[in-house]
Amino acid sequence: MWKEEVRGGLLGEVINWKALYRELEDKDFTGFVKIEAWEFTDYVILEEGKPIKAVRVYDGEKEYFSIGEYKPPKESKVSLFKSSPLTTAHICKVYDFESLGTLLISGYGNEVFYSGVNIIDPSNLEKFVGKVSFTGYVTCYTSTEVLCNVFFLDGKIIGINLGKLWDDEAIKRISIPSSAYLSVYAIEPEEVLLLNSIKRGFNGNGKYGFLWKDRVFTFVMDGDAVKSVKLDTESIKEVSPLKEGHFYSVKLDENPETLGITLADIFGKKPEKVSKEIVKSIKEHFVDHMGPIGNILWHKILKDLHLNEEGLTKTTLRVLVYKLKDEIPEEDLRDSFINKVKEVFNEIDT
């Protein structure tokens, strides 16, 4: 993860935003625009010059906007930052350990290298990590989302995490777009074992696990808080061990089995496209729940997400469904919409 401020001290009330976005597009700018108002800070995420998402941060909470609906505050200080895609994916994270699992701290550790998935040979990468007896994890991500973590111990794959899903269940749901990125991070063997033990559930004896409080994530080994990392909005940094917070206890697996899964199984998978019939059915359900404006919103959200209705994959359709759900104002109608969607596309969480 890295960032570099390239321009600062701009005043929001005098900026011509259309002109600024045109300039950033001409430069294929990848990074974020930071907009600091009195009560909150906004981040507009850009990839190769195109704004793709806006995030508002206030009091430790986050609110998300499509670019079409986002309006920057006038009374603000504006800065431009070039950054790695993992930095912007980190900015977009929800601070929820129970739902994100190990994805919450993707970007922690010593980064060995990062690259686009499309230029990596997964078989050769696996040979390399085996040759050097690598211990740590490989994280895969886009500019706005961490997709999965793959854990290695002495060069062998021992765990794959996708939020609440692990290993075989995670593999079934993983779909890596060719535009995604991966980074390789070295961390301590004890940290790998502890993180990988989350797959067993939070039901240990109280001596091993994690403390979580105020965006500080603490490793607990044999009853001692040994290391804490703080999730700042734009970075992850090590801080003095915190000895309080909500304790998530795990049963430590000190001798994990090597999985019969290769990196080629994960990164070599082509995203599975969904049928036109499924997309048509979901669109009809959305319009039924929203009324006549539903059709307009459908096309607007596709445009905001830079998605093509004809080429949706399981991953991109999940993203679309969640955005559609957020547009439905009544909670009972949102629930009804999701239930209808699950009748034809059972790849989403309730």
mmCIF file of C-alpha atoms in Angstrom:
data_model
loop_
_atom_site.group_PDB
_atom_site.id
_atom_site.type_symbol
_atom_site.label_atom_id
_atom_site.label_comp_id
_atom_site.label_asym_id
_atom_site.label_seq_id
_atom_site.Cartn_x
_atom_site.Cartn_y
_atom_site.Cartn_z
ATOM 1 C CA MET A 1 0.000 0.000 0.000
ATOM 2 C CA TRP A 2 1.300 3.424 -0.856
ATOM 3 C CA LYS A 3 0.108 6.948 -1.600
ATOM 4 C CA GLU A 4 1.690 10.181 -2.770
ATOM 5 C CA GLU A 5 0.123 13.639 -2.573
ATOM 6 C CA VAL A 6 0.496 15.339 -5.942
ATOM 7 C CA ARG A 7 -1.599 18.439 -5.344
ATOM 8 C CA GLY A 8 -3.017 20.006 -2.192
ATOM 9 C CA GLY A 9 -4.567 23.143 -0.790
ATOM 10 C CA LEU A 10 -7.381 23.392 -3.338
ATOM 11 C CA LEU A 11 -10.645 25.028 -2.245
ATOM 12 C CA GLY A 12 -13.804 23.070 -2.972
ATOM 13 C CA GLU A 13 -15.929 26.188 -3.460
ATOM 14 C CA VAL A 14 -13.854 27.372 -6.445
ATOM 15 C CA ILE A 15 -13.132 24.038 -8.173
ATOM 16 C CA ASN A 16 -14.670 23.284 -11.534
ATOM 17 C CA TRP A 17 -15.215 19.582 -10.896
ATOM 18 C CA LYS A 18 -15.951 18.665 -14.500
ATOM 19 C CA ALA A 19 -12.708 20.278 -15.607
ATOM 20 C CA LEU A 20 -10.761 18.558 -12.806
ATOM 21 C CA TYR A 21 -12.152 15.131 -13.731
ATOM 22 C CA ARG A 22 -11.334 15.770 -17.417
ATOM 23 C CA GLU A 23 -7.736 16.594 -16.478
ATOM 24 C CA LEU A 24 -7.440 13.462 -14.348
ATOM 25 C CA GLU A 25 -8.925 11.346 -17.129
ATOM 26 C CA ASP A 26 -6.407 12.745 -19.622
ATOM 27 C CA LYS A 27 -3.619 11.708 -17.236
ATOM 28 C CA ASP A 28 -5.040 8.203 -16.606
ATOM 29 C CA PHE A 29 -4.898 9.152 -12.928
ATOM 30 C CA THR A 30 -5.172 6.274 -10.449
ATOM 31 C CA GLY A 31 -5.640 7.152 -6.794
ATOM 32 C CA PHE A 32 -8.109 9.318 -4.930
ATOM 33 C CA VAL A 33 -9.374 12.838 -4.435
ATOM 34 C CA LYS A 34 -9.559 13.700 -0.735
ATOM 35 C CA ILE A 35 -12.215 16.280 0.167
ATOM 36 C CA GLU A 36 -12.087 17.483 3.773
ATOM 37 C CA ALA A 37 -15.185 19.245 5.117
ATOM 38 C CA TRP A 38 -15.878 20.286 8.713
ATOM 39 C CA GLU A 39 -17.805 17.190 9.826
ATOM 40 C CA PHE A 40 -16.612 14.522 7.389
ATOM 41 C CA THR A 41 -14.000 13.607 4.807
ATOM 42 C CA ASP A 42 -14.922 12.342 1.345
ATOM 43 C CA TYR A 43 -12.840 10.186 -0.975
ATOM 44 C CA VAL A 44 -13.456 9.899 -4.696
ATOM 45 C CA ILE A 45 -11.746 6.779 -6.019
ATOM 46 C CA LEU A 46 -10.283 6.943 -9.536
ATOM 47 C CA GLU A 47 -8.908 4.194 -11.751
ATOM 48 C CA GLU A 48 -7.078 5.153 -14.938
ATOM 49 C CA GLY A 49 -8.718 8.563 -14.870
ATOM 50 C CA LYS A 50 -12.283 7.379 -14.272
ATOM 51 C CA PRO A 51 -14.049 8.158 -10.970
ATOM 52 C CA ILE A 52 -15.690 4.911 -9.870
ATOM 53 C CA LYS A 53 -16.854 5.355 -6.267
ATOM 54 C CA ALA A 54 -17.203 7.927 -3.486
ATOM 55 C CA VAL A 55 -16.796 7.200 0.227
ATOM 56 C CA ARG A 56 -17.755 9.530 3.098
ATOM 57 C CA VAL A 57 -15.984 8.975 6.430
ATOM 58 C CA TYR A 58 -17.305 10.448 9.687
ATOM 59 C CA ASP A 59 -16.998 9.375 13.338
ATOM 60 C CA GLY A 60 -15.481 6.055 12.297
ATOM 61 C CA GLU A 61 -18.418 5.239 10.009
ATOM 62 C CA LYS A 62 -18.560 5.117 6.216
ATOM 63 C CA GLU A 63 -21.216 5.969 3.674
ATOM 64 C CA TYR A 64 -20.949 5.026 0.012
ATOM 65 C CA PHE A 65 -22.135 6.858 -3.107
ATOM 66 C CA SER A 66 -22.218 6.094 -6.783
ATOM 67 C CA ILE A 67 -20.451 8.763 -8.800
ATOM 68 C CA GLY A 68 -23.752 9.753 -10.384
ATOM 69 C CA GLU A 69 -25.335 10.621 -7.038
ATOM 70 C CA TYR A 70 -22.290 12.114 -5.295
ATOM 71 C CA LYS A 71 -22.015 15.896 -4.866
ATOM 72 C CA PRO A 72 -18.781 17.244 -3.318
ATOM 73 C CA PRO A 73 -19.199 19.784 -0.497
ATOM 74 C CA LYS A 74 -18.358 23.356 -1.446
ATOM 75 C CA GLU A 75 -16.772 24.384 1.839
ATOM 76 C CA SER A 76 -13.863 21.965 1.813
ATOM 77 C CA LYS A 77 -10.141 21.484 1.307
ATOM 78 C CA VAL A 78 -9.244 19.262 -1.642
ATOM 79 C CA SER A 79 -6.091 17.198 -2.254
ATOM 80 C CA LEU A 80 -5.093 14.751 -4.983
ATOM 81 C CA PHE A 81 -3.232 11.523 -4.206
ATOM 82 C CA LYS A 82 -1.725 8.954 -6.496
ATOM 83 C CA SER A 83 -1.930 5.562 -4.805
ATOM 84 C CA SER A 84 -1.848 1.821 -5.220
ATOM 85 C CA PRO A 85 -5.196 0.127 -5.923
ATOM 86 C CA LEU A 86 -4.932 -1.645 -2.551
ATOM 87 C CA THR A 87 -4.880 1.741 -0.812
ATOM 88 C CA THR A 88 -8.191 2.730 -2.409
ATOM 89 C CA ALA A 89 -9.633 -0.744 -1.719
ATOM 90 C CA HIS A 90 -8.647 -0.204 1.927
ATOM 91 C CA ILE A 91 -10.384 3.187 1.966
ATOM 92 C CA CYS A 92 -13.552 1.412 0.814
ATOM 93 C CA LYS A 93 -13.479 -1.275 3.534
ATOM 94 C CA VAL A 94 -16.305 -1.537 6.034
ATOM 95 C CA TYR A 95 -14.909 -1.784 9.566
ATOM 96 C CA ASP A 96 -16.653 -5.080 10.338
ATOM 97 C CA PHE A 97 -14.376 -7.900 11.465
ATOM 98 C CA GLU A 98 -17.134 -10.507 11.658
ATOM 99 C CA SER A 99 -18.206 -10.057 8.027
ATOM 100 C CA LEU A 100 -14.846 -9.251 6.384
ATOM 101 C CA GLY A 101 -12.716 -11.687 8.349
ATOM 102 C CA THR A 102 -9.053 -11.494 7.380
ATOM 103 C CA LEU A 103 -9.877 -9.175 4.463
ATOM 104 C CA LEU A 104 -10.128 -6.413 7.057
ATOM 105 C CA ILE A 105 -6.347 -6.296 7.469
ATOM 106 C CA SER A 106 -5.321 -6.971 3.868
ATOM 107 C CA GLY A 107 -2.357 -4.660 3.361
ATOM 108 C CA TYR A 108 -0.765 -5.486 6.726
ATOM 109 C CA GLY A 109 2.804 -6.814 6.721
ATOM 110 C CA ASN A 110 5.863 -6.407 4.516
ATOM 111 C CA GLU A 111 4.848 -6.172 0.862
ATOM 112 C CA VAL A 112 7.066 -8.357 -1.309
ATOM 113 C CA PHE A 113 5.547 -7.229 -4.616
ATOM 114 C CA TYR A 114 2.297 -6.390 -6.342
ATOM 115 C CA SER A 115 1.094 -6.784 -9.899
ATOM 116 C CA GLY A 116 -1.918 -7.041 -12.137
ATOM 117 C CA VAL A 117 -3.399 -10.534 -12.120
ATOM 118 C CA ASN A 118 -3.439 -10.600 -15.922
ATOM 119 C CA ILE A 119 0.376 -10.652 -16.231
ATOM 120 C CA ILE A 120 1.070 -13.226 -13.500
ATOM 121 C CA ASP A 121 1.527 -16.927 -14.191
ATOM 122 C CA PRO A 122 -0.067 -18.456 -11.057
ATOM 123 C CA SER A 123 1.852 -21.730 -11.447
ATOM 124 C CA ASN A 124 5.194 -19.921 -11.526
ATOM 125 C CA LEU A 125 4.184 -17.743 -8.581
ATOM 126 C CA GLU A 126 3.371 -20.863 -6.573
ATOM 127 C CA LYS A 127 6.732 -22.403 -7.502
ATOM 128 C CA PHE A 128 8.457 -19.211 -6.357
ATOM 129 C CA VAL A 129 6.756 -19.067 -2.944
ATOM 130 C CA GLY A 130 7.506 -22.766 -2.491
ATOM 131 C CA LYS A 131 11.174 -22.311 -3.374
ATOM 132 C CA VAL A 132 11.642 -19.548 -0.786
ATOM 133 C CA SER A 133 9.409 -21.294 1.820
ATOM 134 C CA PHE A 134 7.257 -18.186 1.900
ATOM 135 C CA THR A 135 5.138 -17.498 4.988
ATOM 136 C CA GLY A 136 2.463 -14.835 4.720
ATOM 137 C CA TYR A 137 -0.443 -14.239 2.386
ATOM 138 C CA VAL A 138 -1.398 -13.270 -1.135
ATOM 139 C CA THR A 139 -4.252 -10.795 -1.313
ATOM 140 C CA CYS A 140 -6.315 -10.180 -4.454
ATOM 141 C CA TYR A 141 -8.295 -6.974 -4.957
ATOM 142 C CA THR A 142 -9.752 -4.358 -7.247
ATOM 143 C CA SER A 143 -9.546 -0.589 -6.740
ATOM 144 C CA THR A 144 -12.640 -0.676 -4.517
ATOM 145 C CA GLU A 145 -12.777 -4.153 -2.935
ATOM 146 C CA VAL A 146 -10.547 -6.823 -1.415
ATOM 147 C CA LEU A 147 -11.582 -10.127 -3.004
ATOM 148 C CA CYS A 148 -9.690 -12.841 -1.113
ATOM 149 C CA ASN A 149 -6.631 -13.759 0.939
ATOM 150 C CA VAL A 150 -4.554 -16.906 0.397
ATOM 151 C CA PHE A 151 -2.424 -17.965 3.387
ATOM 152 C CA PHE A 152 0.954 -19.690 3.069
ATOM 153 C CA LEU A 153 3.062 -21.460 5.668
ATOM 154 C CA ASP A 154 6.555 -22.544 4.593
ATOM 155 C CA GLY A 155 5.551 -22.212 0.935
ATOM 156 C CA LYS A 156 2.345 -24.298 1.224
ATOM 157 C CA ILE A 157 -1.248 -23.064 0.903
ATOM 158 C CA ILE A 158 -3.077 -23.636 4.195
ATOM 159 C CA GLY A 159 -6.086 -21.340 3.871
ATOM 160 C CA ILE A 160 -8.202 -19.278 1.504
ATOM 161 C CA ASN A 161 -10.501 -16.625 2.949
ATOM 162 C CA LEU A 162 -13.378 -14.753 1.384
ATOM 163 C CA GLY A 163 -15.042 -12.920 4.277
ATOM 164 C CA LYS A 164 -17.017 -15.527 6.224
ATOM 165 C CA LEU A 165 -16.136 -18.269 3.721
ATOM 166 C CA TRP A 166 -13.043 -20.452 3.852
ATOM 167 C CA ASP A 167 -11.244 -22.949 1.633
ATOM 168 C CA ASP A 168 -13.630 -25.095 -0.477
ATOM 169 C CA GLU A 169 -16.586 -22.783 0.162
ATOM 170 C CA ALA A 170 -14.477 -19.760 -0.727
ATOM 171 C CA ILE A 171 -13.250 -21.374 -3.949
ATOM 172 C CA LYS A 172 -16.843 -21.913 -5.067
ATOM 173 C CA ARG A 173 -17.566 -18.195 -4.748
ATOM 174 C CA ILE A 174 -14.290 -16.631 -5.880
ATOM 175 C CA SER A 175 -14.356 -14.993 -9.281
ATOM 176 C CA ILE A 176 -11.264 -12.947 -10.114
ATOM 177 C CA PRO A 177 -11.627 -10.413 -12.953
ATOM 178 C CA SER A 178 -8.647 -10.012 -15.282
ATOM 179 C CA SER A 179 -8.466 -6.354 -14.221
ATOM 180 C CA ALA A 180 -7.796 -7.305 -10.582
ATOM 181 C CA TYR A 181 -4.476 -7.006 -8.744
ATOM 182 C CA LEU A 182 -2.559 -9.129 -6.279
ATOM 183 C CA SER A 183 -0.021 -8.346 -3.587
ATOM 184 C CA VAL A 184 2.239 -10.694 -1.643
ATOM 185 C CA TYR A 185 2.763 -9.869 2.056
ATOM 186 C CA ALA A 186 5.183 -11.535 4.482
ATOM 187 C CA ILE A 187 4.006 -11.789 8.096
ATOM 188 C CA GLU A 188 5.086 -13.839 11.117
ATOM 189 C CA PRO A 189 4.295 -17.604 11.177
ATOM 190 C CA GLU A 190 2.330 -17.212 14.433
ATOM 191 C CA GLU A 191 0.175 -14.538 12.781
ATOM 192 C CA VAL A 192 -0.524 -16.801 9.810
ATOM 193 C CA LEU A 193 -1.551 -19.639 12.151
ATOM 194 C CA LEU A 194 -3.772 -17.345 14.192
ATOM 195 C CA LEU A 195 -5.498 -15.795 11.183
ATOM 196 C CA ASN A 196 -5.962 -19.191 9.526
ATOM 197 C CA SER A 197 -7.541 -20.532 12.739
ATOM 198 C CA ILE A 198 -10.490 -18.166 12.254
ATOM 199 C CA LYS A 199 -11.889 -20.840 9.891
ATOM 200 C CA ARG A 200 -12.627 -22.934 13.003
ATOM 201 C CA GLY A 201 -14.966 -20.253 14.313
ATOM 202 C CA PHE A 202 -14.759 -18.019 17.359
ATOM 203 C CA ASN A 203 -14.988 -20.670 20.038
ATOM 204 C CA GLY A 204 -11.563 -21.072 21.596
ATOM 205 C CA ASN A 205 -10.453 -21.271 25.215
ATOM 206 C CA GLY A 206 -9.660 -17.586 25.635
ATOM 207 C CA LYS A 207 -5.859 -17.806 25.248
ATOM 208 C CA TYR A 208 -5.653 -17.197 21.483
ATOM 209 C CA GLY A 209 -7.533 -14.824 19.246
ATOM 210 C CA PHE A 210 -8.005 -11.146 18.493
ATOM 211 C CA LEU A 211 -9.048 -7.973 20.279
ATOM 212 C CA TRP A 212 -11.017 -5.460 18.209
ATOM 213 C CA LYS A 213 -11.729 -1.902 19.348
ATOM 214 C CA ASP A 214 -11.838 1.513 17.680
ATOM 215 C CA ARG A 215 -10.347 0.129 14.439
ATOM 216 C CA VAL A 216 -7.415 -1.410 16.303
ATOM 217 C CA PHE A 217 -6.832 -5.114 15.597
ATOM 218 C CA THR A 218 -4.746 -6.981 18.189
ATOM 219 C CA PHE A 219 -3.166 -10.448 17.956
ATOM 220 C CA VAL A 220 -3.498 -12.380 21.241
ATOM 221 C CA MET A 221 -1.124 -15.328 21.747
ATOM 222 C CA ASP A 222 -1.229 -17.534 24.834
ATOM 223 C CA GLY A 223 -3.182 -14.871 26.701
ATOM 224 C CA ASP A 224 -0.888 -11.968 25.822
ATOM 225 C CA ALA A 225 -1.630 -9.064 23.473
ATOM 226 C CA VAL A 226 1.489 -9.272 21.303
ATOM 227 C CA LYS A 227 0.870 -6.893 18.406
ATOM 228 C CA SER A 228 -1.721 -4.305 17.387
ATOM 229 C CA VAL A 229 -2.370 -2.692 14.027
ATOM 230 C CA LYS A 230 -4.594 0.328 13.521
ATOM 231 C CA LEU A 231 -6.792 0.697 10.479
ATOM 232 C CA ASP A 232 -6.525 4.379 9.609
ATOM 233 C CA THR A 233 -8.691 5.447 6.697
ATOM 234 C CA GLU A 234 -5.786 5.538 4.245
ATOM 235 C CA SER A 235 -3.314 3.081 5.773
ATOM 236 C CA ILE A 236 -2.618 0.250 8.199
ATOM 237 C CA LYS A 237 0.072 0.869 10.794
ATOM 238 C CA GLU A 238 1.478 -0.937 13.800
ATOM 239 C CA VAL A 239 0.740 0.634 17.202
ATOM 240 C CA SER A 240 1.461 -0.273 20.824
ATOM 241 C CA PRO A 241 -0.365 -3.488 21.823
ATOM 242 C CA LEU A 242 -3.901 -2.729 22.968
ATOM 243 C CA LYS A 243 -5.053 -4.876 25.874
ATOM 244 C CA GLU A 244 -8.769 -4.152 25.723
ATOM 245 C CA GLY A 245 -11.650 -4.512 23.301
ATOM 246 C CA HIS A 246 -14.063 -7.185 22.124
ATOM 247 C CA PHE A 247 -12.252 -10.517 22.269
ATOM 248 C CA TYR A 248 -12.700 -13.029 19.458
ATOM 249 C CA SER A 249 -11.288 -16.302 20.761
ATOM 250 C CA VAL A 250 -10.135 -19.048 18.373
ATOM 251 C CA LYS A 251 -8.898 -22.597 18.790
ATOM 252 C CA LEU A 252 -5.351 -22.359 17.476
ATOM 253 C CA ASP A 253 -4.441 -24.871 14.772
ATOM 254 C CA GLU A 254 -0.670 -25.230 15.107
ATOM 255 C CA ASN A 255 -0.376 -27.921 12.425
ATOM 256 C CA PRO A 256 -2.730 -26.951 9.602
ATOM 257 C CA GLU A 257 -3.152 -29.258 6.641
ATOM 258 C CA THR A 258 -1.921 -28.220 3.215
ATOM 259 C CA LEU A 259 -4.897 -27.602 0.956
ATOM 260 C CA GLY A 260 -5.271 -29.492 -2.290
ATOM 261 C CA ILE A 261 -5.766 -26.182 -4.080
ATOM 262 C CA THR A 262 -3.316 -24.297 -6.281
ATOM 263 C CA LEU A 263 -2.998 -20.625 -7.150
ATOM 264 C CA ALA A 264 -3.980 -21.598 -10.686
ATOM 265 C CA ASP A 265 -7.295 -22.862 -9.266
ATOM 266 C CA ILE A 266 -7.862 -19.391 -7.804
ATOM 267 C CA PHE A 267 -6.303 -16.865 -10.162
ATOM 268 C CA GLY A 268 -6.558 -18.979 -13.275
ATOM 269 C CA LYS A 269 -10.337 -19.162 -13.076
ATOM 270 C CA LYS A 270 -12.159 -17.147 -15.678
ATOM 271 C CA PRO A 271 -15.084 -15.167 -14.280
ATOM 272 C CA GLU A 272 -18.259 -17.122 -14.919
ATOM 273 C CA LYS A 273 -20.820 -15.118 -16.881
ATOM 274 C CA VAL A 274 -24.468 -15.261 -15.899
ATOM 275 C CA SER A 275 -27.196 -15.940 -18.418
ATOM 276 C CA LYS A 276 -29.256 -13.217 -20.073
ATOM 277 C CA GLU A 277 -32.369 -14.824 -18.582
ATOM 278 C CA ILE A 278 -31.101 -14.317 -15.015
ATOM 279 C CA VAL A 279 -30.165 -10.686 -15.681
ATOM 280 C CA LYS A 280 -33.554 -10.049 -17.314
ATOM 281 C CA SER A 281 -35.398 -11.582 -14.360
ATOM 282 C CA ILE A 282 -33.485 -9.473 -11.806
ATOM 283 C CA LYS A 283 -34.134 -6.334 -13.833
ATOM 284 C CA GLU A 284 -37.869 -7.125 -13.945
ATOM 285 C CA HIS A 285 -37.978 -7.697 -10.190
ATOM 286 C CA PHE A 286 -36.222 -4.375 -9.589
ATOM 287 C CA VAL A 287 -38.640 -2.470 -11.823
ATOM 288 C CA ASP A 288 -41.565 -4.218 -10.097
ATOM 289 C CA HIS A 289 -40.328 -2.977 -6.727
ATOM 290 C CA MET A 290 -39.393 0.552 -7.858
ATOM 291 C CA GLY A 291 -42.091 1.388 -10.379
ATOM 292 C CA PRO A 292 -41.497 3.216 -13.687
ATOM 293 C CA ILE A 293 -38.330 4.923 -12.446
ATOM 294 C CA GLY A 294 -36.772 1.482 -11.941
ATOM 295 C CA ASN A 295 -35.760 1.143 -15.577
ATOM 296 C CA ILE A 296 -34.003 4.525 -15.519
ATOM 297 C CA LEU A 297 -32.189 3.669 -12.271
ATOM 298 C CA TRP A 298 -31.133 0.290 -13.665
ATOM 299 C CA HIS A 299 -29.279 1.885 -16.586
ATOM 300 C CA LYS A 300 -27.877 4.682 -14.399
ATOM 301 C CA ILE A 301 -26.383 2.226 -11.898
ATOM 302 C CA LEU A 302 -24.881 0.099 -14.667
ATOM 303 C CA LYS A 303 -23.249 3.238 -16.067
ATOM 304 C CA ASP A 304 -21.993 4.362 -12.644
ATOM 305 C CA LEU A 305 -20.453 0.926 -12.031
ATOM 306 C CA HIS A 306 -18.984 0.786 -15.544
ATOM 307 C CA LEU A 307 -20.815 -2.489 -16.207
ATOM 308 C CA ASN A 308 -22.182 -3.914 -19.430
ATOM 309 C CA GLU A 309 -25.557 -5.624 -19.103
ATOM 310 C CA GLU A 310 -24.503 -8.179 -21.729
ATOM 311 C CA GLY A 311 -21.315 -9.259 -19.941
ATOM 312 C CA LEU A 312 -22.169 -9.554 -16.255
ATOM 313 C CA THR A 313 -20.288 -12.180 -14.238
ATOM 314 C CA LYS A 314 -21.317 -13.656 -10.898
ATOM 315 C CA THR A 315 -19.057 -11.175 -9.130
ATOM 316 C CA THR A 316 -20.239 -8.074 -10.988
ATOM 317 C CA LEU A 317 -23.881 -9.144 -10.733
ATOM 318 C CA ARG A 318 -23.541 -9.434 -6.949
ATOM 319 C CA VAL A 319 -22.187 -5.872 -6.856
ATOM 320 C CA LEU A 320 -25.068 -4.698 -9.057
ATOM 321 C CA VAL A 321 -27.713 -6.414 -6.907
ATOM 322 C CA TYR A 322 -26.428 -4.771 -3.716
ATOM 323 C CA LYS A 323 -26.463 -1.351 -5.402
ATOM 324 C CA LEU A 324 -29.997 -1.955 -6.673
ATOM 325 C CA LYS A 325 -31.111 -2.964 -3.197
ATOM 326 C CA ASP A 326 -29.739 0.289 -1.742
ATOM 327 C CA GLU A 327 -31.956 2.264 -4.139
ATOM 328 C CA ILE A 328 -35.156 0.740 -2.701
ATOM 329 C CA PRO A 329 -36.300 3.042 0.129
ATOM 330 C CA GLU A 330 -38.544 0.706 2.181
ATOM 331 C CA GLU A 331 -36.904 -2.072 4.187
ATOM 332 C CA ASP A 332 -39.700 -4.593 3.551
ATOM 333 C CA LEU A 333 -39.453 -3.991 -0.202
ATOM 334 C CA ARG A 334 -35.654 -4.359 -0.072
ATOM 335 C CA ASP A 335 -36.055 -7.716 1.655
ATOM 336 C CA SER A 336 -38.706 -8.754 -0.858
ATOM 337 C CA PHE A 337 -36.429 -7.806 -3.761
ATOM 338 C CA ILE A 338 -33.496 -9.829 -2.370
ATOM 339 C CA ASN A 339 -35.736 -12.852 -1.820
ATOM 340 C CA LYS A 340 -36.940 -12.658 -5.416
ATOM 341 C CA VAL A 341 -33.372 -12.330 -6.671
ATOM 342 C CA LYS A 342 -32.276 -15.388 -4.683
ATOM 343 C CA GLU A 343 -34.908 -17.460 -6.498
ATOM 344 C CA VAL A 344 -32.895 -17.065 -9.715
ATOM 345 C CA PHE A 345 -29.423 -16.117 -8.453
ATOM 346 C CA ASN A 346 -28.481 -17.720 -5.143
ATOM 347 C CA GLU A 347 -25.005 -16.142 -4.961
ATOM 348 C CA ILE A 348 -25.679 -13.329 -2.521
ATOM 349 C CA ASP A 349 -25.881 -12.927 1.235
ATOM 350 C CA THR A 350 -29.146 -11.716 2.740
#
